[in-house]
Amino acid sequence: MRVVVIGAGIIGVTSAYYLRQAGFEVTVFERNSGVAQETSYGNAGVIAPAYVGPWAQPGMPRKILAYLFRPHAPVVFRPALDRTLWRWLARWYAECALERFVRNKARMQRVAYYSRDQLHALRTRLELQYEQTAGYLQLFRSQRELARCAPARALLVDAGVAHRLLTPEQCRALEPALAPSATLAGGLHLPDDETGNCAFFARQLKDIAENDGVEFRFGVSVSAFDVQGGTLRGVVVDGVPFAADACVLAAGIDSSRSLAALGIDLPIYPVKGYAATVSVTNHERAPRISVMDEDYKVAITRMGQRLRIAGTAEIGSRQLRLRAPALRTLIRVATEWFPAAAAYAQAQYWVRARPMLPDGPPLLGPTTVRGLLLNIGHGSSGWAMACGCARVVADLAAGRSPEIDLDGLTLARYATPATA
Ligand SMILES: Cc1cc2nc3c(=O)[nH]c(=O)nc-3n(C[C@H](O)[C@H](O)[C@H](O)COP(=O)(O)OP(=O)(O)OC[C@H]3O[C@@H](n4cnc5c(N)ncnc54)[C@H](O)[C@@H]3O)c2cc1C
């Protein structure tokens, strides 16, 4: 049975790997010249299931309004005359209600914990090294920010997740490279969370999948689906039909555009983010553990001999252009915590957009077209959820029951506005 995968970001590559493992003949179509060249390329690399949650949460609308007047805001809203944006915001606003936040977070965490288990199994089986580091430290600059983490901490306690609230001294003992001059009220250490280089992982898994028989075709675009009588017969690749028994859509921010032609209307909006990658120049002064500045929502991740500094969520502009103030914020935050660690002046900058659904959880599995499966809408946690989502979709394609409950993770959720 022949399955096509559209897109070779982290979601498409992991999907192809698990589909092949399930016994399918797999062809991946990717418009770029290689894997993980779009949103999966320069992300922060954080795999923190305990931290995974929706952007729509209580208090967030008020926070965003307050951010409008902050020069180094972690969230930037640019009102635009874009119907899709306002529709997305309306649903997002509805999802900020406490009970919906709790439900959406639980759905996302179900996937994220499963995904981490799948990643670990894969890592052991295939002996993969992708610049991974263990543990994650959230840093709070003020008592106010520290107090704000109380509800999230309560959820960790309820879920039995290992964590420790640290004093500034304990933070510095755990990560001695933290600048003594940096203002620090405390930290939250999540020892079981981790980070790793998503693109590096994707490239290795692509080679393994290819050796295993998966065919990757680069530099080509899937322009349409061939659907007859409600059943997928194949796809059209640069104007040429390609027959297939099934197709997994993993096209990131372009997924909703592909689906619109089939009458499947999904509000995936591109939420922009930025990253700077810098070479470590002083190993004594560079972080060993990955940290998250909770005030600025900037993650600083150790990736081998480099640091990845990533953050900012910008909504309202679809243009993927670098914006100087956002880049300055990244470097400013990193130099405040680790002033002498790296060659900040030679930073390589990157911008891409998270494929974000307004409520948070991804969409997996069947559509109204027989044979067309989704693996889309992973927002700011696509790397953390990739292996689990891919495994679920491969199981569904093979007619097996997935190992996790799919309640709230399928297209049925969008059957009726903001209620399903
Ligand atoms: C600043 C930033 C920081 C982030 N940090 C983290 C983090 O720490 N942890 C985490 O888990 N996630 C993080 N993310 C989110 C994560 O990067 C994404 O969720 C993930 O990369 C999405 O993967 P994807 O494969 O769906 O999309 P992509 O990587 O964008 O891949 C989609 C692919 O589909 C291809 N494509 C689309 N349409 C077609 C077509 N018609 N024909 C052929 N090819 C097509 C595209 O070329 C692209 O290569 C971050 C994102 C940003 C922007």
Coordinates of C-alpha atoms and ligand atoms in Angstrom, one line a residue:
M1 CA 0.0 0.0 0.0
R2 CA 1.5 3.3 -1.1
V3 CA 1.3 6.3 1.3
V4 CA 2.3 9.9 0.4
V5 CA 3.6 12.4 3.0
I6 CA 3.3 16.1 2.1
G7 CA 6.1 18.1 3.8
A8 CA 9.4 17.1 5.3
G9 CA 9.6 19.2 8.5
I10 CA 9.9 17.3 11.7
I11 CA 6.3 16.1 11.5
G12 CA 6.6 14.8 7.9
V13 CA 9.9 13.0 8.6
T14 CA 8.8 11.3 11.7
S15 CA 5.5 10.4 10.0
A16 CA 7.4 8.8 7.1
Y17 CA 9.6 6.9 9.5
Y18 CA 6.7 5.4 11.5
L19 CA 4.7 4.7 8.3
R20 CA 7.6 2.7 6.9
Q21 CA 7.9 0.8 10.2
A22 CA 4.2 0.0 9.8
G23 CA 4.9 -1.7 6.5
F24 CA 3.9 1.0 4.0
E25 CA 5.6 2.0 0.8
V26 CA 6.2 5.7 1.5
T27 CA 7.0 8.7 -0.7
V28 CA 7.6 12.2 0.8
F29 CA 7.2 15.3 -1.2
E30 CA 9.0 18.5 0.0
R31 CA 9.3 21.8 -1.9
N32 CA 12.7 22.6 -0.3
S33 CA 16.0 21.0 -1.2
G34 CA 16.1 19.0 2.1
V35 CA 14.3 18.2 5.3
A36 CA 13.6 20.6 8.2
Q37 CA 14.3 23.8 6.3
E38 CA 11.2 25.8 7.5
T39 CA 9.8 26.0 11.0
S40 CA 11.6 22.8 12.2
Y41 CA 15.0 24.4 11.4
G42 CA 15.8 26.9 14.0
N43 CA 13.4 26.3 16.9
A44 CA 14.4 26.4 20.6
G45 CA 14.7 22.6 20.7
V46 CA 12.8 22.3 24.0
I47 CA 11.1 19.0 24.8
A48 CA 9.3 19.8 28.1
P49 CA 6.0 17.9 28.3
A50 CA 5.2 19.4 31.6
Y51 CA 5.5 22.8 30.1
V52 CA 3.5 22.1 26.9
G53 CA 0.2 23.9 26.9
P54 CA -2.0 26.2 24.8
W55 CA -1.3 29.8 24.1
A56 CA -5.0 30.4 24.9
Q57 CA -5.1 30.7 28.7
P58 CA -6.8 32.7 31.3
G59 CA -5.4 36.2 31.7
M60 CA -3.6 36.1 28.3
P61 CA -5.8 38.6 26.5
R62 CA -5.1 41.2 29.2
K63 CA -1.4 40.3 29.2
I64 CA -1.3 40.9 25.4
L65 CA -2.9 44.3 25.8
A66 CA -0.3 45.2 28.4
Y67 CA 2.5 43.9 26.1
L68 CA 1.4 46.4 23.4
F69 CA 3.2 49.1 25.4
R70 CA 6.4 47.2 26.3
P71 CA 9.4 47.6 24.1
H72 CA 10.7 44.0 24.6
A73 CA 7.3 42.3 24.7
P74 CA 7.4 38.5 24.3
V75 CA 4.1 38.6 22.4
V76 CA 3.5 41.1 19.7
F77 CA 0.1 41.7 18.2
R78 CA -0.2 43.5 14.9
P79 CA -3.9 44.2 14.1
A80 CA -4.4 43.7 10.3
L81 CA -7.3 43.7 7.9
D82 CA -7.2 39.9 7.6
R83 CA -10.5 38.0 8.1
T84 CA -8.7 34.8 8.9
L85 CA -6.8 36.5 11.7
W86 CA -9.9 37.9 13.4
R87 CA -11.7 34.6 13.1
W88 CA -8.7 32.9 14.6
L89 CA -8.6 35.5 17.5
A90 CA -12.4 35.1 18.2
R91 CA -12.0 31.3 18.7
W92 CA -8.7 31.8 20.6
Y93 CA -10.4 34.3 22.9
A94 CA -13.2 31.8 23.7
E95 CA -10.5 29.1 24.4
C96 CA -8.9 31.3 27.1
A97 CA -11.7 30.4 29.6
L98 CA -10.3 28.4 32.5
E99 CA -12.2 25.1 31.8
R100 CA -11.2 25.1 28.2
F101 CA -7.6 25.9 29.0
V102 CA -7.4 23.0 31.4
R103 CA -9.0 20.6 28.9
N104 CA -6.7 21.8 26.0
K105 CA -3.6 21.5 28.2
A106 CA -4.5 18.0 29.2
R107 CA -5.0 17.0 25.6
M108 CA -1.6 18.5 24.6
Q109 CA 0.2 16.9 27.5
R110 CA -1.3 13.5 26.7
V111 CA 0.4 13.7 23.3
A112 CA 3.6 15.3 24.7
Y113 CA 4.3 12.7 27.3
Y114 CA 3.5 9.9 24.9
S115 CA 5.8 11.6 22.3
R116 CA 8.7 11.8 24.8
D117 CA 8.4 8.0 25.4
Q118 CA 8.4 7.4 21.7
L119 CA 11.4 9.7 21.2
H120 CA 13.3 7.9 24.0
A121 CA 12.5 4.5 22.5
L122 CA 13.7 5.7 19.1
R123 CA 16.8 7.2 20.5
T124 CA 17.8 4.0 22.2
R125 CA 16.9 1.8 19.3
L126 CA 18.7 3.9 16.6
E127 CA 21.5 5.2 18.9
L128 CA 20.7 8.8 17.9
Q129 CA 22.7 11.8 19.1
Y130 CA 21.2 15.2 18.3
E131 CA 22.9 17.6 20.8
Q132 CA 20.5 16.7 23.5
T133 CA 20.8 18.0 27.1
A134 CA 18.9 16.9 30.2
G135 CA 16.9 19.2 32.5
Y136 CA 15.2 22.5 32.0
L137 CA 15.4 25.5 34.3
Q138 CA 12.7 28.3 34.3
L139 CA 14.1 31.6 35.6
F140 CA 12.0 34.3 37.2
R141 CA 13.3 37.8 37.5
S142 CA 10.7 39.1 40.0
Q143 CA 8.7 37.8 42.9
R144 CA 5.6 38.7 40.9
E145 CA 6.6 36.3 38.0
L146 CA 7.6 33.7 40.6
A147 CA 4.1 33.9 42.2
R148 CA 2.5 33.6 38.7
C149 CA 3.9 30.1 38.3
A150 CA 1.9 28.9 41.2
P151 CA -1.1 27.5 39.1
A152 CA 1.3 25.8 36.7
R153 CA 3.1 24.3 39.7
A154 CA -0.1 23.0 41.1
L155 CA -0.7 21.1 37.9
L156 CA 2.8 19.6 38.1
V157 CA 2.0 18.5 41.6
D158 CA -1.3 17.0 40.5
A159 CA 0.3 15.2 37.6
G160 CA 3.2 13.9 39.8
V161 CA 5.8 15.6 37.6
A162 CA 9.3 15.8 39.2
H163 CA 10.2 19.5 39.8
R164 CA 11.8 21.7 42.3
L165 CA 11.3 25.4 43.2
L166 CA 14.8 26.9 43.6
T167 CA 16.1 30.0 45.4
P168 CA 18.5 32.2 43.5
E169 CA 21.4 30.5 45.2
Q170 CA 20.1 27.1 44.2
C171 CA 19.7 28.2 40.6
R172 CA 23.3 29.4 40.5
A173 CA 24.5 26.2 42.1
L174 CA 22.7 24.2 39.4
E175 CA 23.8 26.5 36.6
P176 CA 27.1 28.2 37.7
A177 CA 27.4 30.2 34.5
L178 CA 24.4 32.4 35.4
A179 CA 25.7 36.0 35.7
P180 CA 25.9 37.1 39.4
S181 CA 24.7 40.5 38.3
A182 CA 21.5 39.2 36.7
T183 CA 18.3 40.0 38.7
L184 CA 16.9 36.6 39.8
A185 CA 14.0 35.9 42.2
G186 CA 14.0 32.1 41.8
G187 CA 13.7 29.2 39.4
L188 CA 11.7 26.1 38.7
H189 CA 13.8 23.0 37.8
L190 CA 12.3 20.3 35.7
P191 CA 14.9 17.5 35.7
D192 CA 13.1 15.1 33.4
D193 CA 12.6 17.7 30.6
E194 CA 15.2 18.0 27.9
T195 CA 16.3 19.8 24.8
G196 CA 17.8 18.8 21.5
N197 CA 18.5 19.9 17.9
C198 CA 15.3 19.3 16.0
A199 CA 16.7 19.8 12.5
F200 CA 19.8 17.6 13.3
F201 CA 17.5 14.8 14.5
A202 CA 15.2 15.2 11.4
R203 CA 18.2 14.9 9.1
Q204 CA 19.4 11.7 10.8
L205 CA 16.0 10.1 10.9
K206 CA 15.5 11.0 7.2
D207 CA 18.7 9.0 6.3
I208 CA 17.6 6.1 8.4
A209 CA 14.1 6.1 6.8
E210 CA 15.7 6.4 3.3
N211 CA 17.9 3.4 4.0
D212 CA 14.8 1.6 5.1
G213 CA 13.1 2.3 1.7
V214 CA 11.3 5.7 2.1
E215 CA 11.6 7.8 -1.0
F216 CA 12.2 11.5 -0.5
R217 CA 11.5 13.8 -3.5
F218 CA 12.8 17.3 -2.9
G219 CA 12.2 20.5 -4.8
V220 CA 8.6 19.6 -5.7
S221 CA 5.3 20.9 -4.6
V222 CA 2.0 19.1 -4.1
S223 CA -0.5 21.4 -5.8
A224 CA -3.7 19.4 -5.4
F225 CA -5.3 16.2 -4.1
D226 CA -6.9 13.7 -6.5
V227 CA -10.2 12.8 -4.9
Q228 CA -12.9 10.7 -6.5
G229 CA -16.2 9.9 -4.9
G230 CA -14.9 11.1 -1.5
T231 CA -11.9 8.8 -1.6
L232 CA -8.3 9.9 -2.2
R233 CA -6.7 8.5 -5.3
G234 CA -3.5 10.4 -5.2
V235 CA -1.9 13.8 -5.3
V236 CA -0.8 16.2 -8.1
V237 CA 2.9 17.0 -7.9
D238 CA 3.9 20.0 -10.0
G239 CA 1.1 19.3 -12.4
V240 CA 1.8 15.5 -12.6
P241 CA -0.6 13.0 -11.0
F242 CA 0.9 10.6 -8.5
A243 CA -1.3 7.7 -7.4
A244 CA -1.5 6.8 -3.8
D245 CA -3.7 4.8 -1.4
A246 CA -3.4 7.3 1.4
C247 CA -1.8 10.7 2.2
V248 CA -0.6 12.2 5.4
L249 CA -0.7 16.0 5.3
A250 CA 2.2 17.5 7.3
A251 CA 2.6 20.8 5.5
G252 CA 3.0 23.0 8.6
I253 CA 1.6 26.6 8.2
D254 CA 0.5 25.8 4.6
S255 CA -1.8 22.9 5.7
S256 CA -5.0 24.9 5.9
R257 CA -4.5 26.3 2.4
S258 CA -4.1 22.7 1.0
L259 CA -7.3 21.6 2.8
A260 CA -9.4 24.6 1.7
A261 CA -9.7 23.2 -1.8
L262 CA -11.4 20.1 -0.3
G263 CA -13.8 22.3 1.6
I264 CA -12.1 21.6 4.9
D265 CA -11.8 24.9 6.6
L266 CA -9.3 25.0 9.5
P267 CA -8.0 28.1 11.3
I268 CA -4.2 27.4 11.4
Y269 CA -2.5 30.8 11.7
P270 CA 1.2 31.5 11.4
V271 CA 2.6 32.9 14.7
K272 CA 6.0 34.2 14.0
G273 CA 9.0 33.6 16.2
Y274 CA 12.7 34.4 16.0
A275 CA 16.0 32.7 17.0
A276 CA 19.6 33.6 17.2
T277 CA 22.3 31.0 17.1
V278 CA 25.7 31.9 18.5
S279 CA 29.0 30.0 18.9
V280 CA 30.2 29.4 22.4
T281 CA 33.5 31.2 23.0
N282 CA 33.9 30.6 26.8
H283 CA 32.8 27.1 28.0
E284 CA 33.2 28.1 31.6
R285 CA 30.7 30.9 31.2
A286 CA 28.2 29.2 28.9
P287 CA 25.1 27.3 30.2
R288 CA 25.2 23.6 30.5
I289 CA 21.5 23.3 31.2
S290 CA 18.8 24.9 29.0
V291 CA 17.0 27.8 30.6
M292 CA 13.8 29.8 29.9
D293 CA 13.6 33.5 30.9
E294 CA 9.9 33.5 32.0
D295 CA 9.6 37.3 31.9
Y296 CA 10.6 37.6 28.2
K297 CA 9.7 34.0 27.2
V298 CA 13.1 33.5 25.7
A299 CA 14.6 30.1 25.7
I300 CA 18.4 29.7 25.8
T301 CA 19.4 26.2 24.7
R302 CA 22.8 24.6 24.6
M303 CA 23.3 22.8 21.3
G304 CA 26.8 21.3 21.3
Q305 CA 29.2 24.2 20.8
R306 CA 26.5 26.7 20.1
L307 CA 23.6 28.4 22.0
R308 CA 20.2 28.8 20.4
I309 CA 18.3 31.8 21.8
A310 CA 14.6 31.7 20.7
G311 CA 11.4 33.5 21.5
T312 CA 8.7 36.1 20.6
A313 CA 5.3 35.2 19.4
E314 CA 4.1 37.7 16.8
I315 CA 0.7 37.5 15.4
G316 CA -0.9 39.6 12.6
S317 CA 1.9 39.7 10.0
R318 CA 2.4 36.9 7.6
Q319 CA 5.7 38.2 6.2
L320 CA 8.6 36.2 7.4
R321 CA 11.0 39.1 7.7
L322 CA 13.5 39.6 10.5
R323 CA 12.5 42.4 12.8
A324 CA 15.4 44.2 14.5
P325 CA 13.7 44.9 17.9
A326 CA 12.8 41.2 18.4
L327 CA 16.4 40.2 17.6
R328 CA 17.7 42.8 20.0
T329 CA 15.5 41.4 22.7
L330 CA 16.9 37.9 22.2
I331 CA 20.5 39.1 22.5
R332 CA 19.8 41.4 25.4
V333 CA 18.2 38.5 27.4
A334 CA 21.1 36.1 26.6
T335 CA 23.8 38.7 27.5
E336 CA 22.1 39.5 30.8
W337 CA 22.2 35.9 31.9
F338 CA 25.4 34.7 30.2
P339 CA 27.4 37.9 29.3
A340 CA 30.7 36.3 28.3
A341 CA 29.5 33.0 26.9
A342 CA 29.3 33.4 23.2
A343 CA 30.1 35.5 20.1
Y344 CA 26.8 37.4 20.3
A345 CA 27.9 40.0 17.7
Q346 CA 28.2 37.2 15.1
A347 CA 24.8 35.7 15.8
Q348 CA 23.0 34.0 12.9
Y349 CA 19.3 35.1 12.9
W350 CA 16.3 33.2 11.8
V351 CA 12.5 33.7 11.6
R352 CA 9.7 31.3 10.9
A353 CA 6.1 30.8 12.0
R354 CA 4.5 28.3 14.3
P355 CA 1.5 26.5 12.7
M356 CA -1.0 27.5 15.4
L357 CA -4.6 26.4 16.0
P358 CA -6.5 28.7 18.3
D359 CA -7.2 26.1 20.9
G360 CA -3.7 24.4 21.0
P361 CA -3.8 20.7 20.5
P362 CA -2.7 19.3 17.1
L363 CA -5.1 17.6 14.7
L364 CA -4.4 13.9 13.9
G365 CA -5.9 11.3 11.7
P366 CA -8.9 11.0 9.4
T367 CA -10.7 13.7 7.5
T368 CA -13.9 13.8 5.5
V369 CA -11.9 12.4 2.5
R370 CA -11.2 8.7 2.9
G371 CA -7.5 8.1 2.8
L372 CA -6.4 11.6 3.7
L373 CA -4.9 11.8 7.2
L374 CA -3.8 14.9 9.1
N375 CA -0.7 15.5 11.2
I376 CA -1.0 19.3 11.6
G377 CA -1.3 22.3 13.9
H378 CA 1.4 21.6 16.4
G379 CA 2.0 25.3 17.2
S380 CA 4.9 26.0 19.5
S381 CA 5.4 22.3 20.5
G382 CA 5.9 20.4 17.2
W383 CA 9.3 19.0 18.1
A384 CA 8.0 18.0 21.6
M385 CA 5.0 16.2 20.0
A386 CA 6.5 14.9 16.8
C387 CA 7.3 11.2 17.5
G388 CA 4.0 10.6 19.4
C389 CA 1.9 12.2 16.7
A390 CA 3.7 10.4 13.9
R391 CA 3.3 7.1 15.7
V392 CA -0.5 7.7 16.2
V393 CA -1.0 8.6 12.5
A394 CA 1.0 5.5 11.3
D395 CA -1.1 3.3 13.6
L396 CA -4.3 4.8 12.3
A397 CA -3.1 4.4 8.7
A398 CA -2.4 0.7 9.4
G399 CA -5.9 0.2 11.0
R400 CA -4.4 -0.2 14.5
S401 CA -5.8 1.5 17.6
P402 CA -3.4 4.2 18.7
E403 CA -1.8 3.8 22.2
I404 CA -3.3 7.1 23.4
D405 CA -6.9 8.3 23.6
L406 CA -7.6 10.5 20.6
D407 CA -10.4 12.4 22.3
G408 CA -10.0 16.1 21.3
L409 CA -7.2 15.4 18.9
T410 CA -9.1 14.8 15.7
L411 CA -11.0 16.9 13.2
A412 CA -14.2 16.2 15.1
R413 CA -13.1 19.0 17.4
Y414 CA -13.7 21.6 14.7
A415 CA -17.1 20.1 13.7
T416 CA -18.9 22.8 15.6
P417 CA -17.4 26.2 16.6
A418 CA -15.7 26.3 20.0
T419 CA -17.7 23.6 21.6
A420 CA -16.5 20.1 20.4
Ligands
LIG1 C1 10.9 30.6 17.4 C2 10.3 29.2 17.5 C3 10.7 28.4 18.6 C4 10.1 27.1 18.7 N1 10.6 26.4 19.8 C5 10.1 25.1 19.9 C6 10.5 24.3 21.0 O1 11.4 24.7 21.8 N2 10.0 23.0 21.1 C7 9.0 22.6 20.2 O2 8.5 21.5 20.4 N3 8.6 23.3 19.2 C8 9.1 24.6 19.0 N4 8.7 25.4 18.0 C9 7.6 24.9 17.1 C10 8.1 23.8 16.1 O3 9.2 24.3 15.5 C11 7.0 23.5 15.1 O4 5.8 23.1 15.8 C12 7.4 22.4 14.1 O5 8.6 22.7 13.5 C13 6.3 22.2 13.1 O6 6.8 21.2 12.2 P1 6.1 20.9 10.8 O7 6.8 19.8 10.2 O8 4.6 20.8 11.0 O9 6.4 22.2 10.0 P2 7.6 22.6 9.0 O10 8.9 22.4 9.7 O11 7.3 24.0 8.6 O12 7.5 21.6 7.8 C14 6.4 21.7 6.9 C15 7.1 21.4 5.5 O13 6.0 21.2 4.5 C16 6.6 21.7 3.3 N5 5.4 22.0 2.4 C17 4.3 22.7 2.7 N6 3.4 22.7 1.7 C18 4.0 21.9 0.8 C19 3.6 21.4 -0.5 N7 2.4 21.8 -1.0 N8 4.4 20.6 -1.2 C20 5.6 20.2 -0.7 N9 6.0 20.6 0.5 C21 5.2 21.4 1.2 C22 7.3 23.0 3.7 O14 8.3 23.3 2.7 C23 8.0 22.5 5.0 O15 9.3 22.0 4.8 C24 9.2 26.7 17.8 C25 8.8 27.5 16.7 C26 9.4 28.7 16.5 C27 9.0 29.6 15.4

